Amino acid sequence: MGSERTILQALIPAMEGRTVIIVTHRPAVLKYVDRVIVMDEGIKVADGPREEIIGLLNSGKIPAASVLRNAAKHAGVEISTERQPQSGEVTV
């Protein structure tokens, strides 16, 4: 974890005003990006702004969501584990 932190501390200022592509399985990096593309076995399953992708994770609409949620929990990234009601859905 120390090397990851060192790399991120060096990378964050260098990313300012630039387009940077980061390939990672670490949800902690979500804090530092504007857009996320989620791949599952080489297939793009989600693409959008960070907030939208976190919403998809929360709703369980991304196939790898449970794996990402568990990794996010350990990384300190806040992602709800409760399923969110869908549009028009009533919860009781």
Coordinates of N, CA and C in Angstrom, one line a residue:
M1 N 0.8 -1.2 0.0 CA 0.0 0.0 0.0 C 0.9 1.3 0.0
G2 N 2.1 1.2 0.6 CA 3.0 2.3 0.6 C 3.4 2.8 -0.8
S3 N 3.7 1.8 -1.7 CA 4.1 2.2 -3.0 C 2.9 2.8 -3.8
E4 N 1.7 2.3 -3.6 CA 0.5 2.8 -4.3 C 0.3 4.3 -3.9
R5 N 0.5 4.5 -2.6 CA 0.3 5.9 -2.1 C 1.4 6.8 -2.7
T6 N 2.6 6.4 -2.7 CA 3.7 7.1 -3.3 C 3.4 7.5 -4.7
I7 N 3.0 6.5 -5.5 CA 2.7 6.7 -6.9 C 1.6 7.7 -7.1
L8 N 0.5 7.5 -6.3 CA -0.6 8.4 -6.4 C -0.3 9.8 -6.1
Q9 N 0.5 10.0 -5.0 CA 1.0 11.3 -4.6 C 1.8 12.0 -5.7
A10 N 2.6 11.3 -6.4 CA 3.3 11.8 -7.5 C 2.5 12.1 -8.7
L11 N 1.5 11.2 -9.0 CA 0.7 11.2 -10.2 C -0.4 12.3 -10.1
I12 N -1.0 12.5 -9.0 CA -2.1 13.5 -8.9 C -1.7 14.9 -9.4
P13 N -0.7 15.5 -8.9 CA -0.3 16.8 -9.4 C 0.0 16.8 -10.9
A14 N 0.6 15.7 -11.4 CA 1.0 15.6 -12.8 C -0.2 15.5 -13.7
M15 N -1.4 15.0 -13.2 CA -2.6 14.8 -13.9 C -3.3 16.0 -14.2
E16 N -3.1 17.1 -13.4 CA -3.8 18.3 -13.5 C -3.8 18.9 -14.9
G17 N -5.0 19.1 -15.5 CA -5.1 19.7 -16.8 C -4.7 18.7 -18.0
R18 N -4.6 17.4 -17.7 CA -4.2 16.5 -18.7 C -5.1 15.3 -18.8
T19 N -5.1 14.6 -19.9 CA -5.9 13.4 -20.0 C -4.9 12.3 -19.6
V20 N -5.3 11.5 -18.6 CA -4.5 10.4 -18.2 C -5.4 9.1 -18.1
I21 N -4.8 8.1 -18.6 CA -5.5 6.8 -18.6 C -4.8 5.9 -17.5
I22 N -5.6 5.5 -16.6 CA -5.1 4.7 -15.5 C -5.9 3.3 -15.6
V23 N -5.1 2.3 -15.6 CA -5.7 0.9 -15.6 C -5.4 0.3 -14.2
T24 N -6.5 0.0 -13.5 CA -6.3 -0.5 -12.1 C -7.5 -1.3 -11.7
H25 N -7.3 -2.1 -10.7 CA -8.4 -2.9 -10.1 C -8.7 -2.3 -8.7
R26 N -8.0 -1.2 -8.4 CA -8.1 -0.6 -7.0 C -9.2 0.5 -7.0
P27 N -10.3 0.3 -6.3 CA -11.4 1.3 -6.2 C -10.9 2.6 -5.5
A28 N -9.8 2.5 -4.7 CA -9.4 3.8 -4.1 C -9.0 4.8 -5.1
V29 N -8.7 4.4 -6.3 CA -8.3 5.4 -7.4 C -9.5 6.1 -7.9
L30 N -10.7 5.6 -7.6 CA -12.0 6.3 -8.0 C -12.0 7.8 -7.5
K31 N -11.4 8.0 -6.3 CA -11.4 9.3 -5.7 C -10.7 10.4 -6.6
Y32 N -9.8 9.9 -7.5 CA -9.0 10.8 -8.3 C -9.3 11.0 -9.8
V33 N -10.4 10.3 -10.2 CA -10.7 10.4 -11.6 C -12.1 11.0 -11.9
D34 N -12.2 11.5 -13.1 CA -13.5 12.1 -13.5 C -14.4 11.1 -14.2
R35 N -13.8 10.2 -15.0 CA -14.6 9.2 -15.8 C -14.0 7.8 -15.5
V36 N -14.9 6.8 -15.5 CA -14.5 5.5 -15.2 C -15.1 4.6 -16.3
I37 N -14.3 3.6 -16.8 CA -14.7 2.6 -17.7 C -14.5 1.3 -17.0
V38 N -15.6 0.5 -16.8 CA -15.5 -0.8 -16.1 C -15.5 -1.9 -17.2
M39 N -14.5 -2.8 -17.1 CA -14.3 -3.9 -18.0 C -14.6 -5.2 -17.2
D40 N -15.3 -6.1 -17.8 CA -15.5 -7.4 -17.2 C -15.1 -8.5 -18.3
E41 N -14.0 -9.2 -18.0 CA -13.5 -10.2 -19.0 C -13.3 -9.6 -20.4
G42 N -12.8 -8.4 -20.4 CA -12.5 -7.8 -21.7 C -13.6 -7.1 -22.4
I43 N -14.8 -7.0 -21.8 CA -15.9 -6.4 -22.3 C -16.3 -5.2 -21.5
K44 N -16.5 -4.0 -22.2 CA -16.9 -2.8 -21.4 C -18.3 -3.0 -21.0
V45 N -18.5 -2.9 -19.6 CA -19.8 -3.1 -19.1 C -20.4 -1.7 -18.5
A46 N -19.5 -0.7 -18.3 CA -20.0 0.6 -17.9 C -19.0 1.6 -18.2
D47 N -19.5 2.8 -18.5 CA -18.6 3.9 -18.9 C -19.3 5.2 -18.6
G48 N -18.7 6.1 -17.8 CA -19.3 7.3 -17.4 C -18.6 8.1 -16.3
P49 N -19.2 9.2 -15.9 CA -18.6 10.0 -14.8 C -18.6 9.1 -13.5
R50 N -17.6 9.4 -12.7 CA -17.4 8.7 -11.4 C -18.7 8.5 -10.7
E51 N -19.4 9.6 -10.5 CA -20.7 9.5 -9.7 C -21.7 8.5 -10.3
E52 N -21.8 8.5 -11.6 CA -22.7 7.6 -12.3 C -22.3 6.2 -12.1
I53 N -21.0 5.9 -12.2 CA -20.5 4.5 -12.0 C -20.7 4.1 -10.6
I54 N -20.5 5.0 -9.6 CA -20.7 4.6 -8.2 C -22.2 4.3 -8.0
G55 N -23.1 5.1 -8.7 CA -24.5 4.8 -8.7 C -24.9 3.4 -9.2
L56 N -24.2 3.1 -10.3 CA -24.4 1.7 -10.9 C -23.9 0.6 -10.0
L57 N -22.8 0.9 -9.3 CA -22.3 -0.1 -8.3 C -23.3 -0.2 -7.2
N58 N -23.9 0.9 -6.7 CA -24.8 0.8 -5.6 C -26.1 0.1 -6.0
S59 N -26.5 0.2 -7.3 CA -27.7 -0.4 -7.7 C -27.5 -1.9 -8.1
G60 N -26.3 -2.3 -8.2 CA -26.0 -3.7 -8.5 C -26.1 -3.9 -10.0
K61 N -26.1 -2.9 -10.8 CA -26.2 -3.0 -12.3 C -24.9 -3.4 -13.0
I62 N -23.8 -3.4 -12.3 CA -22.5 -3.7 -12.9 C -22.2 -5.2 -12.5
P63 N -22.0 -6.1 -13.4 CA -21.7 -7.5 -13.1 C -20.7 -7.7 -12.0
A64 N -19.6 -7.0 -12.0 CA -18.6 -7.2 -11.0 C -18.8 -6.3 -9.7
A65 N -20.0 -5.9 -9.5 CA -20.2 -4.9 -8.4 C -19.9 -5.5 -7.1
S66 N -20.2 -6.7 -6.8 CA -19.9 -7.2 -5.4 C -18.4 -7.3 -5.2
V67 N -17.6 -7.7 -6.2 CA -16.2 -7.7 -6.1 C -15.6 -6.3 -5.8
L68 N -16.1 -5.3 -6.6 CA -15.7 -3.9 -6.5 C -16.1 -3.4 -5.1
R69 N -17.3 -3.7 -4.7 CA -17.8 -3.2 -3.4 C -16.9 -3.6 -2.3
N70 N -16.5 -4.9 -2.3 CA -15.6 -5.5 -1.2 C -14.3 -4.8 -1.3
A71 N -13.7 -4.7 -2.5 CA -12.4 -4.0 -2.6 C -12.5 -2.6 -2.2
A72 N -13.6 -1.9 -2.5 CA -13.8 -0.5 -2.1 C -13.8 -0.3 -0.6
K73 N -14.5 -1.3 0.0 CA -14.6 -1.2 1.5 C -13.2 -1.2 2.1
H74 N -12.4 -2.1 1.6 CA -11.0 -2.2 2.2 C -10.2 -1.0 1.8
A75 N -10.5 -0.3 0.7 CA -9.7 0.9 0.3 C -10.3 2.1 0.9
G76 N -11.4 2.1 1.6 CA -11.9 3.3 2.2 C -12.7 4.1 1.3
V77 N -13.2 3.6 0.1 CA -14.0 4.3 -0.8 C -15.5 4.0 -0.4
E78 N -16.3 5.0 -0.2 CA -17.6 4.8 0.3 C -18.6 4.4 -0.9
I79 N -19.0 3.2 -0.9 CA -20.0 2.7 -1.9 C -21.0 1.9 -1.1
S80 N -22.2 2.2 -1.2 CA -23.3 1.6 -0.5 C -23.4 0.1 -0.9
T81 N -23.7 -0.8 0.0 CA -23.9 -2.2 -0.3 C -25.4 -2.5 -0.4
E82 N -26.2 -1.5 -0.1 CA -27.7 -1.7 -0.2 C -28.2 -1.5 -1.6
R83 N -29.1 -2.3 -2.0 CA -29.7 -2.2 -3.3 C -30.6 -1.0 -3.3
Q84 N -30.5 -0.1 -4.3 CA -31.3 1.1 -4.3 C -32.6 0.8 -5.1
P85 N -33.7 1.4 -4.7 CA -34.9 1.2 -5.5 C -34.8 1.7 -6.9
Q86 N -35.3 1.0 -7.9 CA -35.3 1.4 -9.3 C -36.5 2.4 -9.5
S87 N -36.4 3.1 -10.6 CA -37.4 4.0 -11.0 C -38.8 3.3 -11.1
G88 N -39.8 3.8 -10.3 CA -41.1 3.2 -10.4 C -41.3 2.1 -9.4
E89 N -40.2 1.7 -8.7 CA -40.3 0.5 -7.8 C -40.7 1.0 -6.4
V90 N -41.5 0.3 -5.8 CA -42.0 0.7 -4.4 C -41.4 -0.3 -3.4
T91 N -40.8 0.2 -2.4 CA -40.3 -0.7 -1.3 C -41.2 -0.6 -0.1
V92 N -41.4 -1.7 0.6 CA -42.2 -1.8 1.8 C -41.4 -2.4 2.9

